[in-house]
Short mmCIF file of N, CA and C in Angstrom, two decimals:
data_model
loop_
_atom_site.label_atom_id
_atom_site.label_comp_id
_atom_site.label_asym_id
_atom_site.label_seq_id
_atom_site.Cartn_x
_atom_site.Cartn_y
_atom_site.Cartn_z
N MET A 1 -14.96 17.05 5.81
CA MET A 1 -14.78 15.82 6.56
C MET A 1 -15.23 16.10 7.99
N SER A 2 -15.99 15.20 8.56
CA SER A 2 -16.48 15.38 9.92
C SER A 2 -15.35 15.21 10.92
N ALA A 3 -15.56 15.72 12.11
CA ALA A 3 -14.54 15.60 13.16
C ALA A 3 -14.30 14.14 13.52
N SER A 4 -15.36 13.33 13.50
CA SER A 4 -15.17 11.91 13.84
C SER A 4 -14.37 11.19 12.76
N ALA A 5 -14.59 11.54 11.49
CA ALA A 5 -13.80 10.92 10.40
C ALA A 5 -12.34 11.34 10.52
N ALA A 6 -12.11 12.61 10.83
CA ALA A 6 -10.73 13.09 10.99
C ALA A 6 -10.05 12.38 12.16
N GLY A 7 -10.79 12.18 13.22
CA GLY A 7 -10.24 11.47 14.39
C GLY A 7 -9.90 10.03 14.07
N ARG A 8 -10.79 9.36 13.31
CA ARG A 8 -10.52 7.97 12.91
C ARG A 8 -9.27 7.89 12.06
N ARG A 9 -9.10 8.83 11.13
CA ARG A 9 -7.92 8.82 10.27
C ARG A 9 -6.65 9.05 11.08
N LEU A 10 -6.70 9.97 12.01
CA LEU A 10 -5.52 10.23 12.84
C LEU A 10 -5.18 9.01 13.68
N CYS A 11 -6.18 8.39 14.30
CA CYS A 11 -5.93 7.20 15.12
C CYS A 11 -5.41 6.05 14.28
N ALA A 12 -5.84 5.97 13.03
CA ALA A 12 -5.37 4.89 12.14
C ALA A 12 -3.93 5.13 11.71
N ALA A 13 -3.55 6.38 11.54
CA ALA A 13 -2.22 6.69 11.01
C ALA A 13 -1.14 6.65 12.08
N VAL A 14 -1.46 6.98 13.32
CA VAL A 14 -0.44 7.07 14.37
C VAL A 14 0.32 5.76 14.57
N PRO A 15 -0.33 4.58 14.71
CA PRO A 15 0.45 3.37 14.93
C PRO A 15 1.37 3.03 13.76
N LEU A 16 0.99 3.43 12.55
CA LEU A 16 1.81 3.11 11.39
C LEU A 16 2.95 4.10 11.21
N SER A 17 2.90 5.25 11.87
CA SER A 17 3.99 6.21 11.77
C SER A 17 5.29 5.61 12.28
N LEU A 18 5.24 4.87 13.37
CA LEU A 18 6.43 4.23 13.90
C LEU A 18 6.98 3.22 12.91
N ALA A 19 6.09 2.47 12.24
CA ALA A 19 6.55 1.51 11.24
C ALA A 19 7.26 2.22 10.10
N THR A 20 6.78 3.39 9.71
CA THR A 20 7.43 4.15 8.65
C THR A 20 8.82 4.58 9.07
N VAL A 21 8.96 5.11 10.29
CA VAL A 21 10.26 5.55 10.78
C VAL A 21 11.23 4.38 10.84
N VAL A 22 10.77 3.23 11.34
CA VAL A 22 11.63 2.05 11.42
C VAL A 22 12.04 1.60 10.02
N SER A 23 11.09 1.58 9.07
CA SER A 23 11.41 1.18 7.70
C SER A 23 12.46 2.09 7.09
N LEU A 24 12.30 3.39 7.29
CA LEU A 24 13.27 4.33 6.74
C LEU A 24 14.63 4.16 7.38
N ALA A 25 14.65 3.92 8.67
CA ALA A 25 15.93 3.73 9.36
C ALA A 25 16.65 2.50 8.83
N LEU A 26 15.90 1.43 8.58
CA LEU A 26 16.50 0.21 8.07
C LEU A 26 17.01 0.37 6.64
N LEU A 27 16.34 1.23 5.87
CA LEU A 27 16.72 1.42 4.47
C LEU A 27 17.78 2.50 4.29
N ALA A 28 18.09 3.21 5.33
CA ALA A 28 18.92 4.39 5.20
C ALA A 28 20.41 4.14 5.27
N ALA A 29 20.85 2.91 5.19
CA ALA A 29 22.29 2.63 5.19
C ALA A 29 22.91 3.23 3.93
N PRO A 30 23.93 4.07 4.07
CA PRO A 30 24.51 4.71 2.89
C PRO A 30 25.24 3.69 2.01
N THR A 31 25.24 3.98 0.71
CA THR A 31 25.97 3.15 -0.23
C THR A 31 26.93 4.02 -1.02
N ALA A 32 27.94 3.39 -1.61
CA ALA A 32 28.93 4.13 -2.38
C ALA A 32 28.31 4.80 -3.59
N SER A 33 27.25 4.21 -4.14
CA SER A 33 26.64 4.74 -5.36
C SER A 33 25.41 5.59 -5.08
N ALA A 34 25.19 5.97 -3.83
CA ALA A 34 23.99 6.73 -3.49
C ALA A 34 24.00 8.08 -4.19
N ALA A 35 22.91 8.38 -4.90
CA ALA A 35 22.78 9.66 -5.58
C ALA A 35 22.07 10.64 -4.66
N PRO A 36 22.33 11.92 -4.83
CA PRO A 36 21.63 12.91 -3.99
C PRO A 36 20.13 12.82 -4.20
N LEU A 37 19.39 13.06 -3.13
CA LEU A 37 17.93 13.04 -3.19
C LEU A 37 17.39 14.38 -3.68
N PRO A 38 16.34 14.35 -4.50
CA PRO A 38 15.65 15.60 -4.78
C PRO A 38 15.09 16.14 -3.46
N ALA A 39 14.97 17.44 -3.37
CA ALA A 39 14.55 18.06 -2.12
C ALA A 39 13.23 17.49 -1.61
N ALA A 40 12.29 17.20 -2.51
CA ALA A 40 10.98 16.71 -2.09
C ALA A 40 11.04 15.32 -1.47
N GLU A 41 12.10 14.57 -1.74
CA GLU A 41 12.20 13.20 -1.23
C GLU A 41 13.17 13.09 -0.07
N ALA A 42 13.77 14.16 0.34
CA ALA A 42 14.80 14.09 1.36
C ALA A 42 14.26 13.65 2.71
N GLY A 43 13.14 14.22 3.17
CA GLY A 43 12.45 13.80 4.38
C GLY A 43 13.32 13.40 5.55
N LEU A 44 13.00 12.24 6.11
CA LEU A 44 13.72 11.73 7.27
C LEU A 44 15.17 11.45 6.96
N ALA A 45 15.46 10.99 5.74
CA ALA A 45 16.84 10.69 5.37
C ALA A 45 17.71 11.93 5.50
N ALA A 46 17.22 13.09 5.04
CA ALA A 46 18.00 14.32 5.16
C ALA A 46 18.19 14.69 6.62
N HIS A 47 17.14 14.49 7.39
CA HIS A 47 17.22 14.78 8.82
C HIS A 47 18.31 13.93 9.47
N GLN A 48 18.46 12.69 9.00
CA GLN A 48 19.46 11.80 9.55
C GLN A 48 20.81 11.93 8.84
N GLY A 49 20.90 12.80 7.82
CA GLY A 49 22.15 12.99 7.10
C GLY A 49 22.52 11.81 6.22
N VAL A 50 21.53 11.12 5.67
CA VAL A 50 21.77 9.91 4.87
C VAL A 50 21.22 10.12 3.46
N GLN A 51 21.93 9.62 2.46
CA GLN A 51 21.44 9.64 1.09
C GLN A 51 20.90 8.26 0.75
N LEU A 52 19.85 8.23 -0.06
CA LEU A 52 19.24 6.97 -0.45
C LEU A 52 19.44 6.74 -1.94
N ASP A 53 19.60 5.48 -2.33
CA ASP A 53 19.71 5.17 -3.75
C ASP A 53 18.32 5.11 -4.38
N ALA A 54 18.26 4.91 -5.70
CA ALA A 54 16.99 4.93 -6.42
C ALA A 54 16.01 3.88 -5.91
N ALA A 55 16.49 2.67 -5.63
CA ALA A 55 15.61 1.62 -5.13
C ALA A 55 15.01 2.01 -3.78
N SER A 56 15.80 2.61 -2.92
CA SER A 56 15.31 3.04 -1.61
C SER A 56 14.28 4.15 -1.75
N ARG A 57 14.46 5.03 -2.73
CA ARG A 57 13.47 6.10 -2.95
C ARG A 57 12.14 5.49 -3.39
N ILE A 58 12.18 4.45 -4.22
CA ILE A 58 10.93 3.79 -4.63
C ILE A 58 10.27 3.13 -3.44
N VAL A 59 11.07 2.46 -2.60
CA VAL A 59 10.52 1.85 -1.38
C VAL A 59 9.85 2.91 -0.52
N ASN A 60 10.48 4.07 -0.40
CA ASN A 60 9.89 5.16 0.39
C ASN A 60 8.57 5.63 -0.22
N LYS A 61 8.51 5.70 -1.54
CA LYS A 61 7.27 6.11 -2.20
C LYS A 61 6.17 5.08 -1.97
N ILE A 62 6.52 3.80 -2.06
CA ILE A 62 5.53 2.74 -1.83
C ILE A 62 5.03 2.80 -0.39
N ASP A 63 5.93 3.01 0.54
CA ASP A 63 5.54 3.16 1.95
C ASP A 63 4.62 4.37 2.12
N HIS A 64 4.95 5.45 1.42
CA HIS A 64 4.11 6.65 1.48
C HIS A 64 2.72 6.36 0.91
N ALA A 65 2.64 5.54 -0.14
CA ALA A 65 1.33 5.15 -0.69
C ALA A 65 0.50 4.46 0.38
N ALA A 66 1.13 3.62 1.20
CA ALA A 66 0.40 2.97 2.29
C ALA A 66 -0.10 4.01 3.29
N ASP A 67 0.72 5.02 3.58
CA ASP A 67 0.27 6.10 4.48
C ASP A 67 -0.96 6.81 3.91
N ILE A 68 -0.94 7.07 2.62
CA ILE A 68 -2.07 7.73 1.96
C ILE A 68 -3.32 6.86 2.09
N ALA A 69 -3.18 5.56 1.85
CA ALA A 69 -4.33 4.65 1.96
C ALA A 69 -4.87 4.62 3.39
N VAL A 70 -3.97 4.58 4.36
CA VAL A 70 -4.40 4.57 5.77
C VAL A 70 -5.18 5.84 6.10
N ALA A 71 -4.80 6.95 5.51
CA ALA A 71 -5.51 8.21 5.75
C ALA A 71 -6.94 8.17 5.21
N GLN A 72 -7.25 7.19 4.36
CA GLN A 72 -8.59 7.08 3.79
C GLN A 72 -9.51 6.18 4.61
N ILE A 73 -9.00 5.61 5.70
CA ILE A 73 -9.83 4.72 6.53
C ILE A 73 -11.12 5.43 6.90
N GLY A 74 -12.23 4.71 6.71
CA GLY A 74 -13.55 5.26 7.01
C GLY A 74 -14.27 5.81 5.79
N ASP A 75 -13.56 6.04 4.68
CA ASP A 75 -14.22 6.50 3.47
C ASP A 75 -15.05 5.36 2.89
N PRO A 76 -16.19 5.66 2.31
CA PRO A 76 -17.07 4.60 1.82
C PRO A 76 -16.58 3.96 0.52
N TYR A 77 -16.96 2.69 0.34
CA TYR A 77 -16.77 2.01 -0.94
C TYR A 77 -17.87 2.49 -1.88
N VAL A 78 -17.45 2.90 -3.07
CA VAL A 78 -18.40 3.23 -4.13
C VAL A 78 -17.81 2.65 -5.41
N TYR A 79 -18.57 1.79 -6.07
CA TYR A 79 -18.08 1.16 -7.29
C TYR A 79 -17.66 2.22 -8.30
N GLY A 80 -16.45 2.09 -8.83
CA GLY A 80 -15.93 3.00 -9.84
C GLY A 80 -15.30 4.26 -9.28
N ALA A 81 -15.32 4.44 -7.96
CA ALA A 81 -14.79 5.67 -7.36
C ALA A 81 -13.28 5.57 -7.13
N ALA A 82 -12.59 6.68 -7.38
CA ALA A 82 -11.14 6.73 -7.20
C ALA A 82 -10.74 7.95 -6.37
N GLY A 83 -11.56 8.30 -5.39
CA GLY A 83 -11.23 9.34 -4.43
C GLY A 83 -11.74 10.70 -4.86
N PRO A 84 -11.55 11.68 -4.03
CA PRO A 84 -10.80 11.61 -2.79
C PRO A 84 -11.61 11.19 -1.56
N ASN A 85 -12.94 11.08 -1.68
CA ASN A 85 -13.75 10.78 -0.50
C ASN A 85 -14.50 9.45 -0.57
N ALA A 86 -14.34 8.73 -1.66
CA ALA A 86 -14.95 7.41 -1.83
C ALA A 86 -14.07 6.61 -2.79
N PHE A 87 -14.07 5.28 -2.63
CA PHE A 87 -13.16 4.44 -3.40
C PHE A 87 -13.76 3.08 -3.67
N ASP A 88 -13.36 2.48 -4.81
CA ASP A 88 -13.46 1.04 -4.95
C ASP A 88 -12.03 0.52 -4.72
N CYS A 89 -11.83 -0.79 -4.80
CA CYS A 89 -10.52 -1.34 -4.41
C CYS A 89 -9.38 -0.79 -5.25
N SER A 90 -9.50 -0.85 -6.56
CA SER A 90 -8.40 -0.39 -7.41
C SER A 90 -8.32 1.14 -7.43
N GLY A 91 -9.43 1.80 -7.18
CA GLY A 91 -9.40 3.26 -7.06
C GLY A 91 -8.56 3.69 -5.87
N LEU A 92 -8.66 2.96 -4.76
CA LEU A 92 -7.86 3.27 -3.57
C LEU A 92 -6.38 3.06 -3.84
N THR A 93 -6.01 1.94 -4.45
CA THR A 93 -4.59 1.68 -4.71
C THR A 93 -4.04 2.68 -5.72
N MET A 94 -4.80 2.96 -6.78
CA MET A 94 -4.35 3.92 -7.79
C MET A 94 -4.19 5.32 -7.18
N TYR A 95 -5.16 5.74 -6.40
CA TYR A 95 -5.12 7.05 -5.74
C TYR A 95 -3.91 7.15 -4.81
N SER A 96 -3.70 6.12 -4.01
CA SER A 96 -2.60 6.14 -3.04
C SER A 96 -1.25 6.17 -3.74
N TYR A 97 -1.10 5.36 -4.77
CA TYR A 97 0.16 5.35 -5.52
C TYR A 97 0.37 6.68 -6.25
N ALA A 98 -0.68 7.23 -6.83
CA ALA A 98 -0.55 8.50 -7.55
C ALA A 98 -0.08 9.61 -6.61
N HIS A 99 -0.59 9.63 -5.38
CA HIS A 99 -0.16 10.65 -4.42
C HIS A 99 1.25 10.42 -3.94
N ALA A 100 1.78 9.23 -4.19
CA ALA A 100 3.18 8.93 -3.85
C ALA A 100 4.06 9.01 -5.11
N GLN A 101 3.51 9.57 -6.17
CA GLN A 101 4.21 9.77 -7.44
C GLN A 101 4.61 8.46 -8.11
N LEU A 102 3.71 7.48 -8.03
CA LEU A 102 3.87 6.20 -8.73
C LEU A 102 2.59 5.94 -9.52
N LYS A 103 2.72 5.32 -10.67
CA LYS A 103 1.56 5.09 -11.52
C LYS A 103 1.08 3.65 -11.43
N LEU A 104 -0.23 3.51 -11.44
CA LEU A 104 -0.90 2.21 -11.56
C LEU A 104 -2.06 2.37 -12.52
N PRO A 105 -2.36 1.32 -13.30
CA PRO A 105 -3.57 1.37 -14.14
C PRO A 105 -4.83 1.39 -13.27
N ARG A 106 -6.00 1.45 -13.88
CA ARG A 106 -7.24 1.64 -13.13
C ARG A 106 -7.82 0.38 -12.49
N THR A 107 -7.78 -0.77 -13.15
CA THR A 107 -8.46 -1.95 -12.60
C THR A 107 -7.51 -2.86 -11.83
N SER A 108 -8.08 -3.68 -10.96
CA SER A 108 -7.25 -4.58 -10.14
C SER A 108 -6.46 -5.55 -11.01
N ALA A 109 -7.06 -6.11 -12.05
CA ALA A 109 -6.34 -7.05 -12.93
C ALA A 109 -5.22 -6.34 -13.67
N ALA A 110 -5.49 -5.13 -14.18
CA ALA A 110 -4.46 -4.37 -14.89
C ALA A 110 -3.33 -3.96 -13.93
N GLN A 111 -3.68 -3.63 -12.69
CA GLN A 111 -2.66 -3.26 -11.71
C GLN A 111 -1.73 -4.43 -11.45
N TYR A 112 -2.29 -5.62 -11.25
CA TYR A 112 -1.43 -6.77 -10.98
C TYR A 112 -0.57 -7.09 -12.20
N SER A 113 -1.12 -6.91 -13.39
CA SER A 113 -0.34 -7.15 -14.61
C SER A 113 0.81 -6.15 -14.76
N ALA A 114 0.65 -4.95 -14.19
CA ALA A 114 1.64 -3.88 -14.36
C ALA A 114 2.78 -3.92 -13.34
N VAL A 115 2.67 -4.78 -12.34
CA VAL A 115 3.71 -4.82 -11.30
C VAL A 115 4.55 -6.08 -11.43
N ARG A 116 5.69 -6.06 -10.77
CA ARG A 116 6.56 -7.24 -10.73
C ARG A 116 5.97 -8.22 -9.73
N HIS A 117 5.80 -9.46 -10.14
CA HIS A 117 5.24 -10.48 -9.27
C HIS A 117 6.34 -11.02 -8.36
N ILE A 118 6.01 -11.13 -7.08
CA ILE A 118 7.00 -11.54 -6.07
C ILE A 118 6.41 -12.62 -5.18
N LEU A 119 7.29 -13.25 -4.41
CA LEU A 119 6.83 -14.20 -3.41
C LEU A 119 6.13 -13.44 -2.28
N LYS A 120 5.11 -14.06 -1.72
CA LYS A 120 4.38 -13.42 -0.62
C LYS A 120 5.30 -13.04 0.53
N LYS A 121 6.27 -13.88 0.82
CA LYS A 121 7.16 -13.61 1.95
C LYS A 121 8.03 -12.37 1.74
N ASN A 122 8.11 -11.88 0.50
CA ASN A 122 8.94 -10.72 0.18
C ASN A 122 8.17 -9.40 0.17
N LEU A 123 6.91 -9.44 0.57
CA LEU A 123 6.11 -8.22 0.63
C LEU A 123 6.69 -7.23 1.62
N ILE A 124 6.63 -5.95 1.26
CA ILE A 124 6.90 -4.88 2.21
C ILE A 124 5.69 -3.95 2.21
N ARG A 125 5.63 -3.12 3.21
CA ARG A 125 4.51 -2.21 3.40
C ARG A 125 4.27 -1.40 2.13
N GLY A 126 3.02 -1.45 1.64
CA GLY A 126 2.63 -0.70 0.46
C GLY A 126 2.58 -1.51 -0.82
N ASP A 127 3.18 -2.71 -0.82
CA ASP A 127 3.10 -3.57 -2.00
C ASP A 127 1.65 -4.00 -2.23
N LEU A 128 1.37 -4.50 -3.44
CA LEU A 128 0.00 -4.91 -3.78
C LEU A 128 -0.28 -6.35 -3.37
N VAL A 129 -1.48 -6.57 -2.88
CA VAL A 129 -2.03 -7.90 -2.62
C VAL A 129 -3.23 -8.02 -3.55
N ALA A 130 -3.14 -8.96 -4.50
CA ALA A 130 -4.15 -9.11 -5.53
C ALA A 130 -4.87 -10.45 -5.36
N PHE A 131 -6.17 -10.40 -5.16
CA PHE A 131 -6.97 -11.60 -4.94
C PHE A 131 -7.43 -12.17 -6.27
N HIS A 132 -7.42 -13.50 -6.36
CA HIS A 132 -7.79 -14.14 -7.62
C HIS A 132 -8.79 -15.26 -7.41
N ASP A 133 -9.50 -15.59 -8.49
CA ASP A 133 -10.45 -16.70 -8.45
C ASP A 133 -9.74 -17.99 -8.85
N SER A 134 -10.49 -19.06 -8.97
CA SER A 134 -9.90 -20.38 -9.25
C SER A 134 -9.23 -20.46 -10.62
N SER A 135 -9.60 -19.56 -11.54
CA SER A 135 -8.95 -19.55 -12.85
C SER A 135 -7.72 -18.64 -12.88
N GLY A 136 -7.45 -17.95 -11.76
CA GLY A 136 -6.30 -17.05 -11.69
C GLY A 136 -6.61 -15.61 -12.02
N HIS A 137 -7.87 -15.30 -12.36
CA HIS A 137 -8.27 -13.93 -12.68
C HIS A 137 -8.29 -13.07 -11.42
N VAL A 138 -7.59 -11.94 -11.48
CA VAL A 138 -7.55 -11.01 -10.35
C VAL A 138 -8.83 -10.19 -10.33
N TYR A 139 -9.49 -10.17 -9.17
CA TYR A 139 -10.77 -9.46 -9.04
C TYR A 139 -10.78 -8.42 -7.92
N HIS A 140 -9.73 -8.37 -7.10
CA HIS A 140 -9.71 -7.44 -5.96
C HIS A 140 -8.25 -7.13 -5.62
N VAL A 141 -8.00 -5.94 -5.07
CA VAL A 141 -6.63 -5.55 -4.74
C VAL A 141 -6.64 -4.69 -3.47
N GLY A 142 -5.55 -4.79 -2.73
CA GLY A 142 -5.35 -3.96 -1.55
C GLY A 142 -3.86 -3.70 -1.38
N LEU A 143 -3.52 -2.93 -0.37
CA LEU A 143 -2.12 -2.63 -0.06
C LEU A 143 -1.69 -3.38 1.19
N PHE A 144 -0.57 -4.05 1.11
CA PHE A 144 -0.02 -4.78 2.25
C PHE A 144 0.46 -3.78 3.31
N LEU A 145 0.16 -4.09 4.59
CA LEU A 145 0.62 -3.26 5.69
C LEU A 145 1.65 -3.99 6.55
N TYR A 146 1.34 -5.20 7.00
CA TYR A 146 2.24 -5.95 7.88
C TYR A 146 1.75 -7.37 8.04
N TRP A 147 2.58 -8.21 8.64
CA TRP A 147 2.19 -9.57 9.01
C TRP A 147 1.72 -9.55 10.45
N ASN A 148 0.56 -10.14 10.73
CA ASN A 148 0.08 -10.15 12.11
C ASN A 148 0.71 -11.30 12.90
N SER A 149 0.35 -11.42 14.16
CA SER A 149 0.97 -12.42 15.04
C SER A 149 0.61 -13.85 14.64
N GLN A 150 -0.43 -14.02 13.83
CA GLN A 150 -0.80 -15.35 13.34
C GLN A 150 -0.14 -15.65 11.98
N GLY A 151 0.73 -14.74 11.52
CA GLY A 151 1.41 -14.93 10.25
C GLY A 151 0.56 -14.61 9.04
N ARG A 152 -0.55 -13.90 9.24
CA ARG A 152 -1.42 -13.52 8.14
C ARG A 152 -1.12 -12.10 7.70
N ALA A 153 -1.18 -11.88 6.40
CA ALA A 153 -0.98 -10.54 5.85
C ALA A 153 -2.15 -9.65 6.26
N VAL A 154 -1.84 -8.44 6.68
CA VAL A 154 -2.87 -7.44 6.97
C VAL A 154 -2.79 -6.40 5.86
N ILE A 155 -3.94 -6.10 5.27
CA ILE A 155 -4.00 -5.16 4.16
C ILE A 155 -4.92 -4.00 4.52
N ILE A 156 -4.84 -2.97 3.70
CA ILE A 156 -5.85 -1.92 3.72
C ILE A 156 -6.52 -1.98 2.37
N HIS A 157 -7.86 -1.94 2.37
CA HIS A 157 -8.59 -2.06 1.12
C HIS A 157 -9.98 -1.48 1.23
N ALA A 158 -10.61 -1.32 0.07
CA ALA A 158 -12.01 -0.91 -0.03
C ALA A 158 -12.75 -2.15 -0.53
N PRO A 159 -13.40 -2.90 0.36
CA PRO A 159 -13.87 -4.24 -0.01
C PRO A 159 -15.09 -4.33 -0.92
N HIS A 160 -16.20 -3.71 -0.58
CA HIS A 160 -17.42 -3.86 -1.39
C HIS A 160 -18.48 -2.89 -0.90
N THR A 161 -19.56 -2.78 -1.65
CA THR A 161 -20.67 -1.90 -1.30
C THR A 161 -21.14 -2.17 0.13
N GLY A 162 -21.36 -1.09 0.86
CA GLY A 162 -21.81 -1.20 2.25
C GLY A 162 -20.66 -1.20 3.24
N GLU A 163 -19.45 -1.23 2.75
CA GLU A 163 -18.25 -1.21 3.62
C GLU A 163 -17.50 0.10 3.43
N VAL A 164 -16.51 0.29 4.28
CA VAL A 164 -15.63 1.45 4.20
C VAL A 164 -14.19 0.96 4.07
N VAL A 165 -13.32 1.85 3.67
CA VAL A 165 -11.90 1.53 3.62
C VAL A 165 -11.47 1.15 5.03
N HIS A 166 -10.79 0.00 5.16
CA HIS A 166 -10.34 -0.44 6.48
C HIS A 166 -9.20 -1.45 6.36
N ARG A 167 -8.56 -1.71 7.51
CA ARG A 167 -7.54 -2.76 7.62
C ARG A 167 -8.23 -4.08 7.85
N GLU A 168 -7.60 -5.16 7.33
CA GLU A 168 -8.17 -6.48 7.54
C GLU A 168 -7.10 -7.52 7.26
N ALA A 169 -7.12 -8.59 8.06
CA ALA A 169 -6.24 -9.73 7.78
C ALA A 169 -6.77 -10.45 6.55
N VAL A 170 -5.87 -10.93 5.71
CA VAL A 170 -6.28 -11.65 4.50
C VAL A 170 -7.01 -12.92 4.91
N TRP A 171 -8.12 -13.19 4.28
CA TRP A 171 -9.05 -14.25 4.66
C TRP A 171 -8.95 -15.50 3.79
N THR A 172 -8.06 -15.52 2.82
CA THR A 172 -7.96 -16.62 1.88
C THR A 172 -6.50 -16.84 1.49
N THR A 173 -6.22 -17.98 0.88
CA THR A 173 -4.87 -18.21 0.34
C THR A 173 -4.82 -17.88 -1.15
N ALA A 174 -5.95 -17.48 -1.73
CA ALA A 174 -6.04 -17.20 -3.17
C ALA A 174 -5.67 -15.74 -3.46
N TRP A 175 -4.40 -15.42 -3.27
CA TRP A 175 -3.93 -14.08 -3.57
C TRP A 175 -2.49 -14.11 -4.05
N TYR A 176 -2.15 -13.08 -4.81
CA TYR A 176 -0.80 -12.90 -5.35
C TYR A 176 -0.18 -11.66 -4.71
N ALA A 177 1.14 -11.58 -4.79
CA ALA A 177 1.87 -10.41 -4.31
C ALA A 177 2.56 -9.73 -5.48
N GLY A 178 2.54 -8.41 -5.46
CA GLY A 178 3.19 -7.66 -6.53
C GLY A 178 3.80 -6.37 -6.00
N THR A 179 4.82 -5.89 -6.70
CA THR A 179 5.50 -4.67 -6.25
C THR A 179 5.93 -3.81 -7.41
N ARG A 180 6.13 -2.53 -7.13
CA ARG A 180 6.72 -1.58 -8.07
C ARG A 180 8.23 -1.48 -7.83
N ARG A 181 8.73 -2.16 -6.81
CA ARG A 181 10.17 -2.10 -6.54
C ARG A 181 10.94 -2.78 -7.67
N PRO A 182 12.18 -2.31 -7.94
CA PRO A 182 13.00 -2.95 -8.97
C PRO A 182 13.41 -4.36 -8.57
#
């Protein structure tokens, strides 16, 4: 990886690090039924002396998938590619989820079929944003990052040939929301 690509990835990841810390802090409220975390998942929660329940661990994994996708900013779009240095849209989401120890099928339509469908307003960082045509067929997918000041969803995705993995505000209302959360 070139020094400029490494610099772009670092600059892309730094602003989202604060969002990750805030998300973990909000999710870290202890519960009576909280089970001990496996050592690999303890992370910030262990540092704060907090145990997380199973749902919170999944949220942390989904958030981690978003971190993995952000680290790919600048990688080229290549049809059929699933990393580590080039991606198509579903290759990026599958790669990011796999590195966060979550499974997704290979294609955008199969990925949306495999997740729980949710209201757009219930999206959290790392959930899937699946774009569809007028018949409802899903043809593109990205990972939700945040809502911008205009109330538009901002995603990270690998859009098409000639582009690179990048952040972008959603440009259409023809999209669905999906999650791996229970």
